Amino acid sequence: MKILLYFLLLSCSSLAAFAQLPAIGIKGGVNFATMQASGTQANVVAGTNTIANSGMVTSFNFGVFVDVKLGHFSLQPAVNFTGKGGTFNGFTGTLPNGSVSQVSTKYNLYYVQVPVNIVYYISFVVGEFYIGAGPFVGMGVYGRKNLSADNNNNGTPTAISSSDKITFGDNGDIRSDEYGAGAVAGIKLKGGLLFNLNYDMGLSNVAPNQAGNTFKNHVFGASVGFVF
């Protein structure tokens, strides 16, 4: 990840030497996040050896970006705070009391993410339409895991739930670093107001070092912003 960050910074500095003066923008909005998981029966999230797609978690995003114009193209690095995660229902897992039951697990994950997109602009009457894509790297900074189940305790159904803070790292709940690819599209009006859509596809496995387990984040976002 350090090598990728170095390459992105070098690319930004090299291209900026030939570009117009950069513009600075801000944006924020809503995320619709899911996770794709596969794993072994020991994993609460993926109770089979097949791929499982999670339910959706609604979260948020906000960030700042720099737009370095190169004719109709621009280089657009950004720093974003973005929410990810997913919900998994009906998988076999271990409850806080040590018993095994069918559980529902909800992950709310929050990342500081650095994308660098190459964007193409098309002018029209009231502004510009744009579309672009590029890589991103991210680091998990906060998260929570909520677990719930109806446990059959000696014939008596008992509702059990827990909410725990996510620990990030190779020996934690979720790996702290992530990388992937993203796409953006939107409209920027002449006054600076913009309406943006984005899709981020995680390419790295964010599951910790557990044999056979894989988690990957997917996020669709919509935001409103302003370019100064």
Coordinates of C-alpha atoms in Angstrom, one line a residue:
M1 CA 0.0 0.0 0.0
K2 CA 2.9 2.4 0.7
I3 CA 4.2 1.8 -2.8
L4 CA 0.8 2.6 -4.3
L5 CA 0.5 5.8 -2.3
Y6 CA 4.0 6.9 -3.4
F7 CA 3.1 6.2 -7.0
L8 CA -0.1 8.2 -6.7
L9 CA 1.6 11.2 -5.1
L10 CA 4.3 11.1 -7.8
S11 CA 1.7 11.1 -10.5
C12 CA -0.1 14.0 -9.0
S13 CA 3.0 16.2 -8.7
S14 CA 4.2 15.4 -12.2
L15 CA 0.9 16.1 -13.9
A16 CA 0.2 19.2 -11.9
A17 CA 3.3 20.8 -13.5
F18 CA 1.5 20.9 -16.9
A19 CA -2.0 21.7 -15.6
Q20 CA -4.2 24.7 -15.0
L21 CA -4.4 26.0 -11.4
P22 CA -6.2 23.4 -9.4
A23 CA -9.7 23.9 -7.9
I24 CA -10.7 22.7 -4.5
G25 CA -14.0 21.1 -3.7
I26 CA -16.0 19.5 -0.9
K27 CA -18.8 17.0 -1.1
G28 CA -20.9 14.8 1.2
G29 CA -23.8 12.4 1.0
V30 CA -25.2 9.0 1.5
N31 CA -23.7 5.5 1.1
F32 CA -25.4 2.2 0.4
A33 CA -22.9 -0.5 1.4
T34 CA -22.7 -4.2 1.0
M35 CA -20.1 -6.9 1.7
Q36 CA -19.3 -10.0 -0.2
A37 CA -18.1 -12.9 2.0
S38 CA -17.0 -16.5 1.6
G39 CA -15.6 -18.8 4.3
T40 CA -15.9 -21.8 6.5
Q41 CA -18.5 -22.8 9.0
A42 CA -16.4 -21.3 11.8
N43 CA -17.1 -17.9 10.4
V44 CA -20.2 -16.2 11.8
V45 CA -20.7 -14.2 8.5
A46 CA -20.3 -17.0 5.9
G47 CA -21.8 -20.2 7.2
T48 CA -21.0 -22.2 4.1
N49 CA -18.2 -22.5 1.6
T50 CA -20.1 -20.6 -1.0
I51 CA -20.1 -16.8 -1.6
A52 CA -22.7 -14.8 0.4
N53 CA -23.8 -11.3 -0.5
S54 CA -24.8 -9.2 2.4
G55 CA -27.8 -7.1 2.9
M56 CA -27.4 -3.3 2.6
V57 CA -26.2 -0.9 5.3
T58 CA -27.0 2.8 4.8
S59 CA -24.2 5.1 5.9
F60 CA -22.6 8.5 4.9
N61 CA -19.6 10.0 3.2
F62 CA -17.9 13.4 3.1
G63 CA -14.6 14.6 1.9
V64 CA -12.4 17.2 0.1
F65 CA -10.9 16.9 -3.4
V66 CA -8.6 18.7 -5.7
D67 CA -9.5 19.0 -9.4
V68 CA -6.4 19.5 -11.7
K69 CA -7.7 20.3 -15.2
L70 CA -5.8 19.0 -18.2
G71 CA -7.9 20.1 -21.1
H72 CA -11.1 18.0 -21.1
F73 CA -9.5 15.7 -18.6
S74 CA -8.6 16.2 -14.9
L75 CA -6.7 14.5 -12.2
Q76 CA -8.8 14.4 -9.1
P77 CA -7.2 13.1 -5.8
A78 CA -9.4 13.3 -2.7
V79 CA -9.5 12.4 1.0
N80 CA -12.8 11.0 2.1
F81 CA -14.4 9.7 5.3
T82 CA -16.7 6.9 4.1
G83 CA -19.0 4.4 5.7
K84 CA -19.1 0.7 4.6
G85 CA -20.4 -2.6 5.9
G86 CA -23.2 -5.1 5.5
T87 CA -25.8 -7.3 7.2
F88 CA -25.8 -11.1 7.2
N89 CA -28.8 -13.1 8.3
G90 CA -29.4 -16.8 9.0
F91 CA -25.9 -18.0 9.3
T92 CA -24.6 -20.4 12.0
G93 CA -22.4 -18.8 14.6
T94 CA -21.3 -18.8 18.2
L95 CA -23.2 -16.5 20.5
P96 CA -21.8 -14.5 23.4
N97 CA -22.9 -17.2 25.9
G98 CA -20.9 -19.9 23.9
S99 CA -23.9 -21.6 22.4
V100 CA -24.4 -22.1 18.6
S101 CA -27.4 -20.7 16.8
Q102 CA -28.7 -19.0 13.7
V103 CA -27.5 -15.4 14.0
S104 CA -27.8 -12.0 12.2
T105 CA -24.7 -9.9 12.1
K106 CA -24.5 -6.2 11.1
Y107 CA -21.1 -4.5 10.3
N108 CA -20.8 -0.7 10.3
L109 CA -17.3 0.2 9.1
Y110 CA -15.7 3.6 8.7
Y111 CA -12.7 4.3 6.6
V112 CA -10.4 7.2 5.7
Q113 CA -10.1 6.7 1.9
V114 CA -7.8 8.3 -0.7
P115 CA -9.0 7.9 -4.3
V116 CA -7.2 9.3 -7.3
N117 CA -9.5 9.5 -10.3
I118 CA -8.9 10.5 -13.9
V119 CA -12.0 12.4 -15.0
Y120 CA -13.3 13.4 -18.4
Y121 CA -15.5 16.5 -18.8
I122 CA -18.2 17.2 -21.4
S123 CA -19.5 20.8 -21.6
F124 CA -23.2 21.5 -22.0
V125 CA -25.5 24.6 -21.6
V126 CA -25.5 24.9 -17.8
G127 CA -22.2 23.3 -16.9
E128 CA -20.3 20.1 -17.4
F129 CA -21.1 16.4 -17.3
Y130 CA -18.2 14.2 -16.0
I131 CA -17.3 10.6 -15.8
G132 CA -14.1 9.0 -14.4
A133 CA -12.4 6.1 -12.6
G134 CA -9.3 5.3 -10.7
P135 CA -7.8 3.4 -7.8
F136 CA -8.2 4.0 -4.1
V137 CA -6.5 3.0 -0.8
G138 CA -8.2 3.2 2.6
M139 CA -7.6 2.6 6.3
G140 CA -10.3 1.5 8.7
V141 CA -10.6 3.9 11.7
Y142 CA -13.8 2.9 13.5
G143 CA -16.6 0.3 13.4
R144 CA -19.2 -1.7 15.3
K145 CA -20.4 -5.3 15.0
N146 CA -24.0 -5.9 16.1
L147 CA -25.1 -9.6 16.6
S148 CA -28.6 -10.8 17.4
A149 CA -30.2 -14.3 17.6
D150 CA -33.1 -16.2 19.1
N151 CA -31.4 -18.8 21.3
N152 CA -33.3 -22.0 22.3
N153 CA -32.2 -22.3 26.0
N154 CA -33.6 -25.7 27.4
G155 CA -36.7 -25.3 25.2
T156 CA -37.2 -21.6 26.1
P157 CA -36.6 -19.1 23.2
T158 CA -34.4 -16.3 24.4
A159 CA -33.4 -13.2 22.4
I160 CA -29.7 -12.5 22.6
S161 CA -27.9 -9.4 21.2
S162 CA -24.5 -7.8 21.5
S163 CA -22.8 -4.7 20.1
D164 CA -19.0 -4.6 20.1
K165 CA -16.4 -2.2 18.8
I166 CA -14.6 -3.4 15.7
T167 CA -10.8 -4.0 16.2
F168 CA -8.8 -3.3 13.0
G169 CA -5.6 -5.3 12.2
D170 CA -4.4 -8.7 11.1
N171 CA -5.3 -10.1 14.5
G172 CA -8.6 -8.2 14.9
D173 CA -12.1 -8.4 13.4
I174 CA -11.3 -6.6 10.1
R175 CA -8.0 -5.7 8.4
S176 CA -7.1 -2.0 8.7
D177 CA -5.9 -1.5 5.1
E178 CA -7.9 -1.8 1.9
Y179 CA -7.5 -1.1 -1.7
G180 CA -9.8 -1.2 -4.7
A181 CA -11.1 0.6 -7.8
G182 CA -13.8 3.2 -8.1
A183 CA -15.9 5.0 -10.7
V184 CA -17.6 8.5 -10.6
A185 CA -20.1 10.4 -12.7
G186 CA -22.0 13.5 -12.2
I187 CA -22.9 17.1 -13.2
K188 CA -21.0 20.3 -12.2
L189 CA -23.0 23.5 -12.7
K190 CA -21.4 26.7 -13.8
G191 CA -21.8 28.2 -10.3
G192 CA -19.8 25.4 -8.8
L193 CA -22.6 23.2 -7.4
L194 CA -22.1 19.5 -8.3
F195 CA -24.2 16.3 -8.0
N196 CA -22.1 13.2 -7.8
L197 CA -22.5 9.4 -8.0
N198 CA -19.8 6.9 -7.2
Y199 CA -19.2 3.2 -6.9
D200 CA -16.3 1.7 -5.0
M201 CA -15.4 -1.9 -5.4
G202 CA -13.0 -3.4 -2.8
L203 CA -10.4 -5.7 -4.4
S204 CA -8.5 -6.6 -1.2
N205 CA -9.6 -9.2 1.4
V206 CA -10.4 -7.2 4.6
A207 CA -11.0 -10.4 6.6
P208 CA -8.2 -11.0 9.2
N209 CA -5.8 -13.9 8.8
Q210 CA -8.2 -16.8 9.1
A211 CA -7.9 -19.7 6.7
G212 CA -10.7 -19.7 4.1
N213 CA -12.4 -16.4 5.0
T214 CA -12.8 -13.5 2.6
F215 CA -14.6 -10.2 3.0
K216 CA -14.8 -7.5 0.3
N217 CA -16.5 -4.1 0.5
H218 CA -18.8 -2.7 -2.2
V219 CA -20.3 0.8 -1.9
F220 CA -22.7 2.9 -4.0
G221 CA -22.8 6.6 -3.0
A222 CA -24.6 9.8 -3.9
S223 CA -23.4 13.2 -2.9
V224 CA -23.8 16.9 -3.3
G225 CA -20.8 19.2 -3.3
F226 CA -19.3 22.6 -4.3
V227 CA -16.2 23.5 -6.3
F228 CA -14.5 26.7 -5.2

